[in-house]
mmCIF file of C-alpha atoms in Angstrom:
data_model
loop_
_atom_site.group_PDB
_atom_site.id
_atom_site.type_symbol
_atom_site.label_atom_id
_atom_site.label_comp_id
_atom_site.label_asym_id
_atom_site.label_seq_id
_atom_site.Cartn_x
_atom_site.Cartn_y
_atom_site.Cartn_z
ATOM 1 C CA MET A 1 0.000 0.000 0.000
ATOM 2 C CA GLY A 2 1.448 3.361 -0.984
ATOM 3 C CA ASN A 3 1.759 6.244 1.435
ATOM 4 C CA GLU A 4 -1.085 8.131 -0.245
ATOM 5 C CA ASP A 5 -3.277 5.003 -0.175
ATOM 6 C CA LEU A 6 -2.692 4.408 3.528
ATOM 7 C CA GLU A 7 -3.131 8.102 4.255
ATOM 8 C CA ALA A 8 -6.438 8.143 2.339
ATOM 9 C CA SER A 9 -7.633 4.932 4.025
ATOM 10 C CA THR A 10 -6.722 6.296 7.447
ATOM 11 C CA ARG A 11 -8.543 9.551 6.744
ATOM 12 C CA SER A 12 -11.558 7.614 5.474
ATOM 13 C CA HIS A 13 -11.690 5.498 8.638
ATOM 14 C CA LEU A 14 -11.377 8.593 10.829
ATOM 15 C CA PHE A 15 -14.266 10.280 8.993
ATOM 16 C CA SER A 16 -16.350 7.095 9.059
ATOM 17 C CA LEU A 17 -15.823 6.701 12.788
ATOM 18 C CA ALA A 18 -16.655 10.349 13.514
ATOM 19 C CA SER A 19 -19.820 10.155 11.407
ATOM 20 C CA GLY A 20 -20.954 6.881 12.957
ATOM 21 C CA ALA A 21 -20.678 4.980 9.670
ATOM 22 C CA ILE A 22 -18.415 2.420 11.354
ATOM 23 C CA SER A 23 -18.318 1.295 14.960
ATOM 24 C CA PRO A 24 -15.396 1.878 17.318
ATOM 25 C CA GLU A 25 -14.749 -1.872 17.167
ATOM 26 C CA GLU A 26 -14.554 -1.841 13.361
ATOM 27 C CA ALA A 27 -12.173 1.129 13.428
ATOM 28 C CA SER A 28 -9.981 -0.516 16.036
ATOM 29 C CA GLU A 29 -9.826 -3.869 14.247
ATOM 30 C CA TRP A 30 -8.852 -2.204 10.972
ATOM 31 C CA ALA A 31 -6.165 -0.036 12.587
ATOM 32 C CA LEU A 32 -4.640 -2.951 14.492
ATOM 33 C CA ARG A 33 -4.456 -5.021 11.285
ATOM 34 C CA VAL A 34 -2.668 -2.183 9.501
ATOM 35 C CA MET A 35 -0.332 -1.536 12.439
ATOM 36 C CA ASP A 36 0.608 -5.219 12.479
ATOM 37 C CA SER A 37 1.663 -5.095 8.830
ATOM 38 C CA ASP A 38 5.110 -4.254 7.535
ATOM 39 C CA ALA A 39 3.936 -1.298 5.468
ATOM 40 C CA PRO A 40 6.742 1.266 5.179
ATOM 41 C CA GLU A 41 4.162 4.059 5.536
ATOM 42 C CA LEU A 42 3.942 3.161 9.213
ATOM 43 C CA GLN A 43 7.171 5.121 9.641
ATOM 44 C CA ASP A 44 5.145 8.283 8.994
ATOM 45 C CA GLU A 45 4.521 9.638 12.495
ATOM 46 C CA ARG A 46 1.266 11.324 11.476
ATOM 47 C CA ILE A 47 -0.179 8.108 10.062
ATOM 48 C CA TRP A 48 1.041 6.062 13.034
ATOM 49 C CA THR A 49 -0.543 8.491 15.517
ATOM 50 C CA ALA A 50 -3.877 8.376 13.692
ATOM 51 C CA LEU A 51 -3.759 4.564 13.593
ATOM 52 C CA ASP A 52 -2.894 4.491 17.280
ATOM 53 C CA ARG A 53 -5.924 6.641 18.057
ATOM 54 C CA LEU A 54 -8.173 4.485 15.866
ATOM 55 C CA SER A 55 -6.865 1.314 17.519
ATOM 56 C CA GLY A 56 -8.046 2.664 20.870
ATOM 57 C CA ALA A 57 -11.454 3.819 19.679
ATOM 58 C CA ASP A 58 -13.136 0.841 21.334
ATOM 59 C CA LEU A 59 -11.571 1.223 24.784
ATOM 60 C CA MET A 60 -14.138 1.024 27.529
ATOM 61 C CA GLU A 61 -14.301 3.284 30.572
ATOM 62 C CA GLY A 62 -16.825 1.022 32.246
ATOM 63 C CA PRO A 63 -19.518 -1.475 31.358
ATOM 64 C CA GLY A 64 -21.207 -0.207 28.207
ATOM 65 C CA GLN A 65 -19.359 3.122 28.352
ATOM 66 C CA TYR A 66 -16.699 4.006 25.806
ATOM 67 C CA LEU A 67 -13.675 6.016 26.893
ATOM 68 C CA HIS A 68 -13.815 8.053 23.659
ATOM 69 C CA GLY A 69 -16.849 9.545 21.965
ATOM 70 C CA LYS A 70 -17.949 11.539 18.951
ATOM 71 C CA GLU A 71 -16.195 14.718 20.123
ATOM 72 C CA ASP A 72 -12.899 12.816 20.433
ATOM 73 C CA PHE A 73 -13.346 11.210 17.034
ATOM 74 C CA GLU A 74 -14.028 14.592 15.429
ATOM 75 C CA SER A 75 -10.899 16.055 17.027
ATOM 76 C CA TRP A 76 -8.869 13.132 15.611
ATOM 77 C CA VAL A 77 -10.163 14.001 12.122
ATOM 78 C CA THR A 78 -9.203 17.644 12.601
ATOM 79 C CA GLU A 79 -5.795 16.745 14.011
ATOM 80 C CA PHE A 80 -5.009 14.399 11.108
ATOM 81 C CA GLY A 81 -6.210 16.913 8.534
ATOM 82 C CA SER A 82 -4.326 19.859 10.009
ATOM 83 C CA ASP A 83 -1.014 18.010 9.932
ATOM 84 C CA GLY A 84 -1.194 17.181 6.232
#
């Protein structure tokens, strides 16, 4: 996967998570799969940080209560977009 492809996929997953199109679990599973690959684009700190955030999207604060919510997800989108 090329840097632009991974960057676009990461951005797409961030937007999808923030909009509710995918669940926190789906975002996390995708990010962990990518992070476990040997893609050279993982050396890009901006991409790695976004993947790290996505991988933690499903963390729970308590039973049935996510640690992160829509406001967090939206800030991740903004953060990723402002660094590019």
